[in-house]
Amino acid sequence: MEQPNLLQIDERSHHTDLTSIAGLWGIELDAELWVKSLTPPQGLEPNDCPCGPDLIGENFLDGFIKPTSPSNGSTLEEQFSSRAQIQHITLAKKCESGLVSTFLINGIPKFSNNGTFTGYSCSLLDVTTVASRAEEPPYYEAMLSTFINNVPSTVVIKDVEGRFIAVNPLAERNYGVPRGRLIGRCASDVLPGDVARQSCREDSSVLETEAMREVEESYDWPDGVHTFHTFKFPIFDSDQCLIGSGAIGIDLTPSKRIEQGLLYRAYYDSVTGLPNNQLAHDRLSQAIAAAKRFDKKAGVLVIDLNYFRETRNADSQNNDEIYLKIARALKRIHREIDTVARLDETTFCVVLSNLSPTDSLQAIADKTLDLIRSHKNRENGTELFRPAIGMALSPDDSCNASDLMQQARLASKKARKHGQYGICRYDRETLGALVRRREIEATLFHAAGRDELELAYQPITEAATGNIIGAEALVRWTSPELGRIGPDEFIPIAEKTGAIVDIGRWVLHRACTDAVKINACSSRSIVTSVNVSARQLTNADFVDTVKAALHEAALSPSLLKIELTETTLADDEPVAKAVIDELRTLGVKIVLDDFGTGYSALLYLQKYSFNQLKIDRAFVDEMDKHKDGFLLTEGIIRMAHSLRLEVVAEGVETTAQRNILIDLGCDFLQGYLISKPVPVHGFLQLLRPEKVVSAA
Ligand code: C2E
Ligand code: MG
Ligand code: MG
C-alpha cells in the first residue's frame, strides 16, 4: 500500500486533521521552536505523547539525540533555522522511562502575511516499534528472503564447505535444479560436471583470497543462452570470521540482445537478411585489399530494380517476398566468397572477390541479368523486373571502395538510360555525363524564377504562298553557372525533376505576351505554338495556367497552339484526352509534334482531336535521299488529310525538300531554310515585308 505523504497532509490541512492518521501527532512550534500546542492522534491524550507529557512549553529540540536520517551533514538546529521544509527526519529521544524512542518528523515553516517567520507545523510519528522490530531475527529474515526472492539478479549463498544455504528463483532457473534439491548440497552433488567444476573453482578462489571476483557465466534457458555478470564475494560473521561465500549475478542477456539487434540492423537488411550498404562497403574494401595483395581483381555489380518499384503498387508485404526471392536467387548463383548485398529498397549489389584477370565481369553480369529476368518475371502477364546493372573493377577503375561503388552506381544509371534491360561498365564518360546532369538538376529549379529563360521563335510558313502564318516558341536557357544549355538537354531533365511545371508556366505566359506583340506587328494572324510535355499536361492546374496566360496577355485562344508528342500522350491517356478536349473547347489548337518518332500509332490520330500533325524532320531528311522516305512522307500527308488534319513539315533545310513537300500537298513548312529560331525582335524583323508597325 502506498505510504501517506506526511508533508502533503501538513501542507493542505490544519494539524487537527492529522489525527486521522494512526499514530500521527501534530505539533505547533513558535519562531523559537518552543512547543505551542500538541494534537494527539485519535484515541490518545496529550499526556500519552511518547516524547513526554510536558512537551508543551518546552523547546522542541531539547532531548533529541542526533538525527539518524537523513544525514546531510547539518545539525537538527541548522535544519530548523534554515526555515526550510523538514522532510522525513528520523530522530531518537531518550524518554522518561529511560527507553530510547525513534520518531519520524516532517514540518513546514509558517510565515505571517508580512513574511515574518512564525514557527513550524510539524508532524511526529513514533516509529520505535518498526525500528526495533527490524532487529528481530524473524522479522529480519522475512525481509531478507522477500528481498532475495524478488531481486532481478541471481543470488546464491554457500557455506565454507560450498554447500548451498540460499538460492533465489533466478538462480534455480540457471541451475535447472529446484531449490529443495540444492539447499544443503554442494554443486558437485547436484549440478552437471562442467558447471559444478567451474563453480567450485571460483568458490575456492574467493574463500582462499577472501576477495571479491567478477566472472561471466552462461546458462541454457528455454529461450536461449543467458549470460550473467556475477560478483562472488566472501561472507564474514560479526567477529570477522569467514563463514561462506555469496554470489550475485546480473543477467546481461536483454542488453546483449538489444546490442546484437542494433548491430544486426546496422549491418543487415531486415527484409532479405543480406548485408546492407554499410557492410557491402566494408566487404568491398576487404576484397580490394585482398586483390592488391594477391595480384587479383575485385569487382562490384550494382543491380538497379527501380522499374519494379515504379510499376508496383504499395503492397509492400508481397513486394518484400519478391525481394526475398531475388536475394536468395542471387546468392545461389554467386560464389560463397562473394557478397550479395541490398544497398537500398530497389538496389542490390554483388561484391566479387578474388577475380583472376581472365574472369569476365561482363559474363558475371550477363548471368545475373538473365537470372533476374527469368526469375518469375511475370505477374498477371505484366513484367516485374527490368534490371539495369552497372559494373566497376578494381584496380582498373579505382582502388577505393567508396569510389568503386559510386562508379558502379553511375554505370547502372547509364545502363537504365540506354535501354530497358542493360549492363554498363563504368567509364570516365559516364561520370562526366552524370556529374553534368546533377549540375543541371541543381540549377534548373531556379531558372524560371531567376529570369534565366528566353524564348526564340521559329517561323512557320504557308507552303503554297511562303507567308509566315505561325511561330513556334522554343525555350532557351542561359545558366550563370553552366552557360547556355539546349532544350534537348535540359527539357528531359526538367521533366524528370518536375521543374518543367514552373518552366512551362513561364513559357506560356511569355509566349502569350509576345504573341500579342507579334500580332500587333502583322497584317495577318500569326498563331504561336508552345511545346508542352507530359508532366505539364497532366498537372492538375494546366488548363487554368493556359487560361491565366491568355487572360493576362489578352490573347485570343485562336492564336495559341499547343504542341504535344506521342510520348506525352502515352503517359496518362484519359487525363490527356480530357485536357485536350477542354483546350479545344477554349478555342486553343492542338498539334501532334514529331510525328513518326514515337509509337506512330495511327490510333492516336483518331482518338484525340488534333488540328495539325507535324512530320518529324527525320522524314523530311530522308525524303529526297531514299524512295522509301519519299513514299512514307507522301503516305503520312495523305493519311493526315483524309483525317482532316493539316500537315506541317519541320526541319526543312533545302529548296529541294521544300519543292517536294509542296508537290505532296504539305500545308505548312518550318525549318532552317526559312529561318532558324530567333529572339522575338528578330522574328518581328522577319515580318517586315508585311509592314512591321513598331519594333518590340
Ligand atoms: P521540337 O518541338 O520538335 O522543336 C523543333 C526543334 O527542331 C527545335 O530545336 C528547332 O530549333 C529544331 N529545328 C527547326 N528547324 C530545323 C532544321 O531545319 N534543321 C534542324 N536540324 N533542326 C531544326 P530546339 O529548339 O533545340 O528544341 C528541341 C526540342 O526541345 C523541341 O523539339 C521541343 O521538343 C523541346 N522544347 C523546346 N522548347 C520547349 C518548351 O518550351 N517546352 C517544352 N516542353 N519543350 C520544349
Ligand atoms: Mg515542337
Ligand atoms: Mg518537333
XYZ file of C-alpha atoms and ligand atoms in Angstrom:
744
model
C 0.000 0.000 0.000
C 1.200 3.499 -0.748
C 2.578 5.382 2.269
C 0.758 8.625 3.127
C 2.863 11.625 2.276
C 3.020 13.282 5.640
C 4.314 16.513 4.284
C 1.484 16.883 1.835
C -1.026 16.294 4.563
C 0.600 19.001 6.672
C 0.525 21.418 3.782
C -3.060 21.113 2.805
C -4.749 20.791 6.187
C -4.851 22.147 9.686
C -2.975 19.913 12.085
C -6.159 18.655 13.737
C -6.796 16.671 10.539
C -3.526 14.868 11.114
C -5.076 12.951 13.943
C -6.983 10.898 11.405
C -3.725 9.188 10.518
C -2.971 6.484 13.003
C -0.200 7.357 15.408
C 0.465 10.803 13.955
C 0.993 13.680 16.381
C 0.525 17.318 15.359
C 2.906 19.799 16.979
C 2.908 23.558 16.549
C 6.188 25.387 17.214
C 6.763 29.109 17.591
C 9.573 31.075 15.961
C 11.992 29.988 18.740
C 10.884 26.374 18.261
C 9.048 26.224 21.606
C 6.144 23.792 21.520
C 2.899 25.798 21.461
C 0.322 23.034 21.078
C 0.074 19.306 20.746
C -2.652 17.381 18.904
C -2.736 13.684 19.742
C -3.844 11.016 17.298
C -7.344 9.653 17.636
C -7.904 7.759 20.872
C -4.857 9.249 22.658
C -4.446 12.070 25.163
C -1.708 14.776 25.137
C -0.292 13.023 28.170
C 0.290 9.898 26.091
C 2.848 11.712 23.951
C 5.863 9.445 23.551
C 8.138 12.473 23.886
C 6.872 13.041 27.359
C 3.706 14.546 28.867
C 5.121 18.002 29.441
C 6.153 18.829 25.944
C 4.040 21.987 25.704
C 6.130 24.994 26.721
C 9.398 23.114 26.136
C 11.912 23.711 23.400
C 11.190 21.106 20.747
C 14.863 20.310 20.127
C 15.728 19.583 23.760
C 16.421 15.981 24.471
C 16.610 14.665 20.973
C 19.559 12.559 20.039
C 21.233 13.269 16.670
C 19.158 12.801 13.555
C 19.604 9.291 12.328
C 18.326 10.082 8.875
C 18.815 11.754 6.511
C 22.340 12.721 7.304
C 23.074 15.638 5.036
C 25.801 16.901 7.311
C 23.747 19.630 9.005
C 22.609 19.554 12.631
C 18.950 19.479 13.536
C 19.228 23.080 14.779
C 20.695 24.112 11.454
C 17.908 22.370 9.578
C 15.213 24.156 11.542
C 16.966 27.529 11.474
C 17.270 27.318 7.688
C 13.436 27.665 7.769
C 13.155 25.079 5.035
C 10.771 22.177 4.972
C 11.756 19.349 7.246
C 11.277 16.099 5.401
C 11.278 12.616 6.881
C 13.931 13.147 9.533
C 14.310 10.263 11.914
C 15.218 11.330 15.447
C 15.883 9.403 18.592
C 14.918 10.654 22.049
C 15.524 9.209 25.465
C 12.137 9.157 27.108
C 11.283 9.390 30.791
C 11.128 5.631 31.066
C 14.779 5.588 30.050
C 13.978 3.843 26.777
C 15.090 5.356 23.514
C 12.206 6.062 21.114
C 12.540 6.802 17.421
C 10.409 9.413 15.680
C 9.860 10.382 12.089
C 9.451 14.153 11.793
C 8.085 16.319 8.986
C 7.497 20.037 9.199
C 6.638 23.090 7.200
C 7.712 26.615 8.151
C 4.988 29.235 8.754
C 5.112 32.880 7.845
C 2.820 35.813 8.663
C 1.239 37.939 5.960
C 4.184 40.340 6.036
C 6.587 37.459 5.563
C 7.871 37.150 9.173
C 8.771 33.614 10.203
C 6.319 32.485 12.894
C 7.304 28.880 13.530
C 6.728 25.349 12.251
C 3.766 22.997 11.851
C 5.209 19.556 12.479
C 4.018 16.001 12.445
C 5.590 13.373 14.589
C 5.290 9.635 14.172
C 6.576 7.154 16.708
C 8.378 4.510 14.690
C 10.156 2.932 17.645
C 8.430 -0.420 17.210
C 9.132 -0.630 13.477
C 12.776 0.300 14.010
C 13.292 -2.139 16.841
C 11.417 -4.967 15.080
C 13.829 -4.658 12.190
C 16.472 -6.037 14.523
C 14.356 -9.067 15.476
C 15.545 -12.274 13.709
C 12.199 -13.497 12.262
C 11.322 -10.047 11.031
C 14.782 -9.536 9.535
C 14.745 -12.925 7.824
C 11.324 -12.319 6.316
C 12.513 -9.019 4.877
C 15.725 -10.521 3.606
C 14.085 -13.512 1.943
C 11.472 -11.267 0.272
C 14.295 -9.144 -0.998
C 16.381 -12.085 -2.255
C 13.440 -13.721 -3.988
C 12.411 -10.578 -5.805
C 15.694 -9.064 -6.773
C 16.132 -9.329 -10.588
C 19.548 -10.967 -10.194
C 20.662 -14.409 -9.204
C 21.516 -14.733 -5.507
C 23.423 -17.720 -4.124
C 24.805 -18.108 -0.625
C 27.069 -21.018 0.318
C 28.847 -22.037 3.464
C 32.604 -22.513 3.648
C 32.208 -26.128 2.554
C 30.488 -24.964 -0.632
C 27.005 -26.157 0.439
C 24.059 -24.099 -0.772
C 22.488 -22.101 2.081
C 20.177 -19.909 -0.007
C 19.277 -19.588 -3.688
C 16.670 -17.368 -5.268
C 14.299 -18.398 -8.098
C 16.540 -16.911 -10.811
C 19.486 -18.986 -9.586
C 17.267 -22.096 -9.519
C 16.389 -21.391 -13.124
C 20.055 -21.121 -14.071
C 20.927 -24.431 -12.488
C 17.750 -26.112 -13.688
C 17.523 -27.734 -10.247
C 14.789 -26.957 -7.670
C 15.735 -25.158 -4.504
C 14.820 -28.141 -2.377
C 17.498 -30.272 -4.017
C 20.138 -27.569 -3.835
C 19.944 -26.486 -0.211
C 22.458 -28.329 1.947
C 24.245 -29.865 -1.002
C 27.431 -28.979 -2.834
C 27.490 -28.008 -6.514
C 29.360 -31.238 -7.343
C 26.457 -33.276 -5.905
C 23.657 -31.720 -7.912
C 24.943 -29.792 -10.899
C 26.303 -31.042 -14.245
C 30.051 -31.727 -14.203
C 31.388 -28.694 -16.015
C 29.071 -26.215 -14.238
C 29.949 -27.735 -10.867
C 33.696 -27.703 -11.562
C 33.702 -24.064 -12.576
C 31.540 -23.116 -9.582
C 33.812 -24.944 -7.124
C 36.941 -23.413 -8.657
C 35.590 -19.915 -8.250
C 34.234 -20.507 -4.740
C 37.631 -21.817 -3.610
C 39.326 -18.806 -5.103
C 37.003 -16.413 -3.250
C 37.407 -18.286 0.028
C 41.178 -18.532 -0.295
C 41.775 -14.934 -1.247
C 38.879 -13.575 0.824
C 38.436 -11.090 -2.012
C 35.638 -10.361 -4.453
C 35.749 -11.784 -8.012
C 33.789 -10.868 -11.114
C 33.062 -13.639 -13.620
C 30.943 -14.081 -16.717
C 28.750 -17.199 -16.725
C 26.419 -18.626 -19.361
C 23.385 -20.817 -18.734
C 20.949 -22.514 -21.102
C 17.421 -21.152 -20.755
C 14.438 -22.314 -22.810
C 14.626 -19.062 -24.812
C 18.341 -19.442 -25.494
C 21.639 -18.921 -23.713
C 21.665 -16.292 -20.935
C 24.888 -14.608 -19.919
C 25.387 -13.338 -16.363
C 27.929 -10.988 -14.942
C 28.420 -12.432 -11.461
C 30.009 -10.878 -8.397
C 31.350 -13.502 -5.985
C 32.374 -12.397 -2.517
C 33.346 -13.803 0.880
C 30.889 -13.581 3.812
C 32.113 -12.914 7.362
C 30.316 -13.094 10.686
C 30.309 -10.269 13.251
C 33.695 -11.480 14.530
C 35.103 -11.214 11.022
C 35.369 -14.996 10.710
C 34.868 -16.342 7.167
C 31.560 -18.241 7.121
C 30.807 -18.664 3.426
C 30.545 -17.054 0.043
C 27.865 -15.206 -1.820
C 27.187 -14.592 -5.487
C 25.008 -12.015 -7.182
C 24.612 -12.414 -10.944
C 23.221 -9.787 -13.281
C 21.558 -11.110 -16.437
C 23.231 -9.346 -19.339
C 21.114 -11.146 -21.958
C 18.437 -8.487 -22.539
C 21.012 -5.759 -23.124
C 23.187 -8.155 -25.151
C 20.197 -8.993 -27.324
C 19.449 -5.319 -27.889
C 23.104 -4.790 -28.690
C 23.059 -7.665 -31.170
C 19.795 -6.390 -32.665
C 21.300 -2.956 -33.125
C 24.413 -4.470 -34.597
C 22.282 -6.516 -36.985
C 20.258 -3.501 -38.036
C 23.455 -1.560 -38.580
C 24.848 -4.130 -40.985
C 21.997 -6.217 -42.393
C 18.835 -5.616 -44.346
C 15.838 -6.683 -42.283
C 13.763 -7.987 -45.224
C 16.288 -10.156 -47.039
C 18.855 -10.722 -44.309
C 21.521 -9.648 -46.796
C 24.378 -7.341 -45.797
C 23.363 -3.722 -46.204
C 25.090 -0.758 -47.793
C 27.468 -0.331 -44.859
C 28.617 -3.944 -44.753
C 28.819 -4.131 -48.560
C 31.278 -1.210 -48.493
C 33.288 -2.988 -45.846
C 33.359 -6.241 -47.837
C 34.346 -4.325 -50.950
C 37.250 -2.700 -49.073
C 38.403 -6.152 -47.971
C 38.044 -7.549 -51.494
C 40.077 -4.651 -52.917
C 42.798 -5.091 -50.275
C 42.980 -8.858 -50.898
C 43.091 -8.310 -54.660
C 46.036 -5.950 -54.212
C 47.896 -8.414 -52.003
C 47.409 -11.453 -54.208
C 47.608 -9.693 -57.565
C 43.949 -10.366 -58.329
C 40.981 -8.168 -59.117
C 37.857 -7.195 -57.219
C 34.622 -6.170 -58.858
C 31.237 -4.826 -57.962
C 27.891 -5.111 -59.714
C 25.149 -2.676 -58.787
C 21.749 -4.031 -59.755
C 19.034 -1.405 -60.109
C 15.479 -2.759 -59.855
C 13.870 0.672 -59.819
C 11.440 -0.301 -62.556
C 9.911 -2.790 -60.142
C 9.088 -0.067 -57.617
C 7.772 2.268 -60.269
C 5.373 -0.304 -61.640
C 4.249 -1.891 -58.386
C 1.526 -0.825 -56.058
C 2.251 -0.327 -52.392
C 1.511 -3.933 -51.449
C 4.775 -3.982 -49.585
C 4.446 -7.410 -47.985
C 4.094 -9.073 -51.338
C 6.903 -6.913 -52.684
C 9.114 -7.947 -49.783
C 8.525 -11.606 -50.609
C 9.615 -10.964 -54.164
C 12.737 -9.122 -52.984
C 13.500 -12.031 -50.698
C 13.252 -14.496 -53.589
C 15.530 -12.341 -55.714
C 18.009 -12.186 -52.829
C 18.038 -15.976 -52.490
C 18.422 -16.489 -56.217
C 21.314 -14.025 -56.353
C 23.036 -15.822 -53.501
C 22.584 -19.148 -55.270
C 24.328 -18.112 -58.458
C 27.258 -16.327 -56.851
C 30.222 -17.888 -55.117
C 30.468 -18.250 -51.330
C 33.311 -15.740 -51.216
C 31.239 -13.090 -52.974
C 28.876 -10.837 -51.062
C 25.334 -10.296 -52.240
C 24.020 -7.161 -50.518
C 20.995 -4.884 -50.612
C 22.021 -1.248 -50.811
C 18.526 0.231 -50.644
C 14.972 -0.855 -51.395
C 15.485 -1.399 -55.115
C 19.249 -1.682 -55.386
C 21.174 -4.889 -54.829
C 24.869 -5.371 -55.288
C 27.367 -8.177 -55.620
C 30.904 -7.730 -54.346
C 33.153 -10.050 -56.341
C 36.360 -11.109 -54.635
C 39.470 -12.805 -55.882
C 38.783 -12.417 -59.609
C 41.535 -13.561 -61.914
C 42.479 -11.277 -64.801
C 40.727 -13.688 -67.180
C 37.414 -13.659 -65.288
C 34.905 -11.678 -67.279
C 32.901 -9.160 -65.299
C 30.581 -8.909 -68.293
C 29.869 -12.660 -68.203
C 29.030 -12.495 -64.490
C 26.752 -9.508 -65.101
C 25.080 -11.310 -68.046
C 24.393 -14.297 -65.823
C 22.943 -12.038 -63.126
C 20.775 -10.153 -65.594
C 19.441 -13.389 -67.100
C 18.665 -14.718 -63.653
C 16.570 -11.713 -62.658
C 14.822 -11.513 -65.989
C 13.943 -15.182 -65.989
C 13.137 -15.381 -62.299
C 9.330 -15.454 -62.198
C 9.417 -12.219 -64.065
C 5.739 -12.098 -64.845
C 2.746 -11.484 -62.657
C -0.697 -11.362 -64.239
C 1.019 -11.041 -67.595
C 2.970 -7.967 -66.517
C 6.735 -7.861 -66.446
C 8.107 -7.399 -62.924
C 11.734 -6.536 -63.418
C 13.780 -4.626 -65.917
C 17.126 -4.704 -64.185
C 19.928 -2.338 -65.063
C 23.385 -3.426 -63.970
C 26.425 -1.227 -63.519
C 29.905 -2.716 -63.191
C 33.216 -1.401 -61.888
C 36.510 -3.208 -61.473
C 39.464 -2.743 -59.145
C 42.274 -1.852 -59.612
C 41.299 -0.802 -63.171
C 38.679 1.800 -62.221
C 39.631 2.570 -58.629
C 41.269 1.101 -55.542
C 38.906 2.918 -53.210
C 35.749 1.089 -52.131
C 33.514 4.186 -51.999
C 34.660 5.345 -55.411
C 34.257 1.904 -56.958
C 30.751 1.542 -55.546
C 29.832 5.012 -56.796
C 31.227 4.199 -60.230
C 29.126 1.036 -60.452
C 26.059 3.025 -59.341
C 26.667 5.628 -62.037
C 27.143 2.899 -64.602
C 23.823 1.318 -63.558
C 22.117 4.652 -64.147
C 23.658 4.804 -67.588
C 22.519 1.231 -68.243
C 18.991 2.210 -67.233
C 19.069 5.144 -69.635
C 20.326 3.100 -72.516
C 17.555 0.596 -72.597
C 15.003 -1.327 -70.736
C 17.459 -4.024 -69.716
C 21.035 -3.068 -69.647
C 24.530 -3.663 -68.435
C 27.039 -0.903 -68.426
C 30.681 -0.805 -67.419
C 31.861 2.329 -65.686
C 33.943 4.702 -67.790
C 35.041 8.319 -67.406
C 32.377 9.458 -69.850
C 29.673 8.053 -67.590
C 30.982 10.062 -64.714
C 31.224 13.273 -66.759
C 27.690 12.913 -68.120
C 26.223 12.185 -64.741
C 28.048 14.992 -62.998
C 26.712 17.411 -65.610
C 23.219 16.018 -65.186
C 23.399 16.592 -61.439
C 24.638 20.140 -62.002
C 21.782 20.855 -64.390
C 19.275 19.343 -61.970
C 20.575 21.512 -59.143
C 20.474 24.799 -61.070
C 17.395 24.244 -63.231
C 14.875 24.735 -60.456
C 15.803 28.415 -60.168
C 15.851 29.023 -63.929
C 12.283 30.331 -64.262
C 12.417 32.391 -61.072
C 15.818 33.936 -61.777
C 14.994 35.239 -65.219
C 17.439 32.908 -66.922
C 14.995 31.792 -69.624
C 14.257 33.310 -73.007
C 12.084 32.360 -75.931
C 13.216 32.000 -79.525
C 10.652 31.945 -82.315
C 10.887 29.928 -85.490
C 8.563 30.971 -88.276
C 6.081 28.575 -89.853
C 5.041 29.438 -93.385
C 2.165 28.541 -95.628
C 3.719 26.134 -98.157
C 1.839 27.469 -101.155
C 2.493 31.203 -100.567
C 5.548 31.333 -98.298
C 3.721 33.692 -95.958
C 4.533 33.476 -92.263
C 1.399 32.297 -90.527
C 2.850 30.976 -87.303
C 5.737 30.884 -84.863
C 6.994 28.048 -82.702
C 8.150 29.255 -79.312
C 11.326 27.410 -78.281
C 12.747 27.908 -74.846
C 16.388 28.918 -74.298
C 18.256 28.738 -71.013
C 21.455 30.519 -70.092
C 22.618 29.417 -66.663
C 25.056 31.813 -64.923
C 26.897 28.736 -63.641
C 26.811 26.401 -66.644
C 26.370 28.693 -69.614
C 23.938 28.171 -72.476
C 22.186 24.795 -72.453
C 19.964 23.500 -75.257
C 16.366 22.371 -74.621
C 17.167 18.888 -75.902
C 19.477 18.538 -72.887
C 17.582 20.301 -70.111
C 13.922 19.673 -71.008
C 14.132 15.887 -70.335
C 15.834 16.651 -67.010
C 13.191 19.263 -66.165
C 10.503 16.701 -66.961
C 12.102 14.166 -64.658
C 12.595 16.543 -61.735
C 9.287 18.355 -62.178
C 10.991 21.716 -62.854
C 9.151 21.662 -66.179
C 5.945 22.789 -64.456
C 7.416 26.176 -63.497
C 9.361 26.460 -66.735
C 6.262 25.587 -68.768
C 4.164 28.149 -66.921
C 6.779 30.804 -67.633
C 6.917 29.814 -71.336
C 3.124 30.010 -71.694
C 2.898 33.451 -70.123
C 5.816 34.858 -72.102
C 4.650 33.295 -75.370
C 1.155 34.783 -74.961
C 2.595 38.235 -74.161
C 4.942 38.033 -77.161
C 2.093 36.757 -79.364
C 0.159 39.946 -78.714
C 3.219 41.996 -79.763
C 3.788 39.825 -82.836
C 0.186 40.084 -83.969
C 0.221 43.820 -83.409
C 3.064 43.978 -85.950
C 1.488 41.711 -88.529
C -1.240 42.288 -91.058
C -2.305 38.653 -90.809
C -2.873 36.450 -87.784
C 0.225 34.701 -86.502
C -0.506 31.657 -84.362
C 2.093 30.865 -81.690
C 2.861 27.211 -80.950
C 4.005 26.255 -77.459
C 5.534 22.856 -76.661
C 4.044 21.105 -73.665
C 5.401 17.974 -72.014
C 3.544 15.140 -70.291
C 4.238 16.324 -66.775
C 2.776 19.747 -67.588
C -0.235 18.421 -69.424
C -1.304 16.118 -66.628
C -0.593 18.638 -63.880
C -3.928 19.412 -62.231
C -3.899 23.143 -62.960
C -2.687 23.026 -66.570
C -5.897 24.277 -68.197
C -6.083 27.050 -65.596
C -2.487 28.019 -66.394
C -3.366 28.291 -70.093
C -6.470 30.337 -69.299
C -4.496 32.639 -66.978
C -1.765 33.183 -69.588
C -4.343 34.019 -72.280
C -6.277 36.257 -69.927
C -3.263 38.201 -68.635
C -1.938 38.839 -72.122
C -5.431 39.423 -73.511
C -4.670 36.992 -76.324
C -7.373 35.268 -78.298
C -7.239 31.465 -77.730
C -7.386 31.024 -81.502
C -3.857 32.491 -81.683
C -2.389 29.762 -79.455
C -1.415 26.225 -80.414
C -0.214 23.551 -78.043
C 2.305 21.027 -79.422
C 2.224 17.577 -77.866
C 4.211 14.479 -78.760
C 3.005 10.892 -78.863
C 5.122 10.110 -75.806
C 3.362 12.886 -73.900
C 0.030 11.285 -74.627
C 1.073 7.748 -73.798
C 1.804 8.631 -70.183
C -1.738 9.190 -68.998
C -4.178 8.778 -71.839
C -7.525 9.510 -70.165
C -6.244 12.655 -68.436
C -4.524 13.854 -71.610
C -7.695 13.319 -73.619
C -9.801 15.293 -71.145
C -7.298 18.173 -71.106
C -7.094 18.254 -74.912
C -10.877 18.344 -75.187
C -11.043 21.196 -72.695
C -8.388 23.178 -74.549
C -10.178 22.608 -77.848
C -13.380 23.884 -76.290
C -11.493 27.016 -75.239
C -10.520 27.531 -78.864
C -6.840 26.565 -78.492
C -5.470 24.397 -81.344
C -3.630 21.157 -80.750
C -0.685 19.898 -82.811
C 0.767 16.403 -82.756
C 4.520 17.127 -82.850
C 7.377 14.896 -84.065
C 5.001 12.515 -85.806
C 6.742 9.296 -86.754
C 9.303 9.247 -83.937
C 7.165 7.873 -81.161
C 4.753 4.994 -81.330
C 3.496 6.206 -84.733
C 0.192 4.788 -83.699
C -2.424 5.930 -86.114
C -4.809 5.164 -83.320
C -3.770 8.401 -81.626
C -4.810 10.400 -84.620
C -8.354 9.108 -84.341
C -8.520 9.117 -80.585
C -7.546 12.732 -79.938
C -8.928 15.791 -81.621
C -5.805 17.310 -83.150
C -5.846 20.214 -85.579
C -2.463 19.578 -87.086
C 0.167 16.940 -87.485
C 3.844 17.858 -87.611
C 6.018 15.440 -89.540
C 9.322 14.908 -87.798
C 12.394 16.251 -89.525
C 13.860 12.746 -89.807
C 11.275 12.046 -92.584
C 11.971 15.339 -94.292
C 15.664 14.500 -94.140
C 15.111 11.051 -95.709
C 12.600 12.195 -98.254
C 14.923 13.209 -101.066
C 17.535 10.568 -100.252
C 15.565 7.330 -100.414
C 12.492 6.290 -102.279
C 11.132 4.724 -99.113
C 11.468 8.028 -97.298
C 9.597 9.809 -100.012
C 6.803 7.240 -100.085
C 6.445 7.336 -96.327
C 6.152 11.134 -96.219
C 3.661 11.014 -99.066
C 1.628 8.396 -97.197
C 1.620 10.390 -93.947
C 0.423 13.567 -95.668
C -2.335 11.712 -97.498
C -3.496 9.923 -94.384
C -3.489 13.139 -92.341
C -5.551 14.903 -94.928
C -8.013 12.051 -95.013
C -8.425 12.622 -91.264
C -8.883 16.326 -91.994
C -5.650 17.257 -90.266
C -3.384 19.970 -91.582
C 0.244 18.936 -92.063
C 3.338 20.861 -91.029
C 6.760 19.613 -92.121
C 9.600 20.573 -89.780
C 13.333 20.613 -90.405
C 13.065 21.859 -93.967
C 16.647 22.787 -94.844
C 16.806 22.733 -98.631
C 14.776 24.086 -101.529
C 14.607 20.538 -102.920
C 12.846 19.419 -99.749
C 10.527 22.423 -99.884
C 9.585 21.694 -103.505
C 8.849 18.032 -102.855
C 6.707 18.939 -99.840
C 4.764 21.490 -101.870
C 4.237 18.837 -104.571
C 2.985 16.385 -101.937
C 0.438 18.924 -100.778
C 2.053 19.654 -97.364
C 0.239 22.648 -95.850
C 2.913 24.385 -93.814
C 6.701 24.438 -93.630
C 9.187 25.086 -90.814
C 12.948 24.835 -90.972
C 16.337 26.493 -91.286
C 15.592 27.149 -94.949
C 13.093 29.738 -93.842
C 14.760 30.784 -90.613
C 16.471 29.412 -87.531
C 14.697 30.169 -84.249
C 15.343 33.850 -83.440
C 14.584 36.169 -80.498
C 11.266 37.999 -80.611
C 12.733 41.208 -82.075
C 14.405 39.111 -84.796
C 11.072 37.492 -85.525
C 9.449 40.895 -85.883
C 12.164 41.709 -88.452
C 11.118 38.630 -90.426
C 7.608 40.064 -90.605
C 8.951 43.340 -92.065
C 7.802 42.730 -95.664
C 4.349 42.507 -94.148
C 4.765 46.009 -92.621
C 6.134 45.956 -89.156
C 4.315 48.637 -87.212
C 6.901 49.153 -84.498
C 9.845 47.278 -83.061
C 9.218 45.353 -79.880
P 10.589 20.455 -81.368
O 9.345 20.930 -80.716
O 10.473 19.374 -82.340
O 11.277 21.744 -81.942
C 11.893 21.755 -83.144
C 13.348 21.632 -82.977
O 13.954 21.447 -84.244
C 13.953 22.902 -82.389
O 15.083 22.533 -81.641
C 14.409 23.629 -83.635
O 15.480 24.533 -83.404
C 14.888 22.462 -84.496
N 14.837 22.787 -85.909
C 13.937 23.571 -86.561
N 14.211 23.613 -87.869
C 15.285 22.830 -88.059
C 16.051 22.469 -89.218
O 15.781 22.875 -90.346
N 17.091 21.631 -89.052
C 17.434 21.155 -87.806
N 18.472 20.352 -87.714
N 16.748 21.471 -86.699
C 15.671 22.307 -86.835
P 15.273 23.060 -80.215
O 14.921 24.489 -80.121
O 16.650 22.635 -79.833
O 14.205 22.284 -79.402
C 14.351 20.947 -79.234
C 13.186 20.378 -78.549
O 13.064 20.866 -77.218
C 11.879 20.766 -79.168
O 11.639 19.981 -80.260
C 10.894 20.533 -78.071
O 10.567 19.164 -78.026
C 11.712 20.871 -76.871
N 11.328 22.197 -76.431
C 11.766 23.383 -76.842
N 11.140 24.366 -76.178
C 10.283 23.787 -75.321
C 9.336 24.273 -74.339
O 9.148 25.463 -74.151
N 8.644 23.356 -73.627
C 8.823 22.023 -73.820
N 8.096 21.201 -73.102
N 9.679 21.522 -74.725
C 10.405 22.401 -75.471
Mg 7.614 21.448 -81.260
Mg 9.150 18.677 -83.463
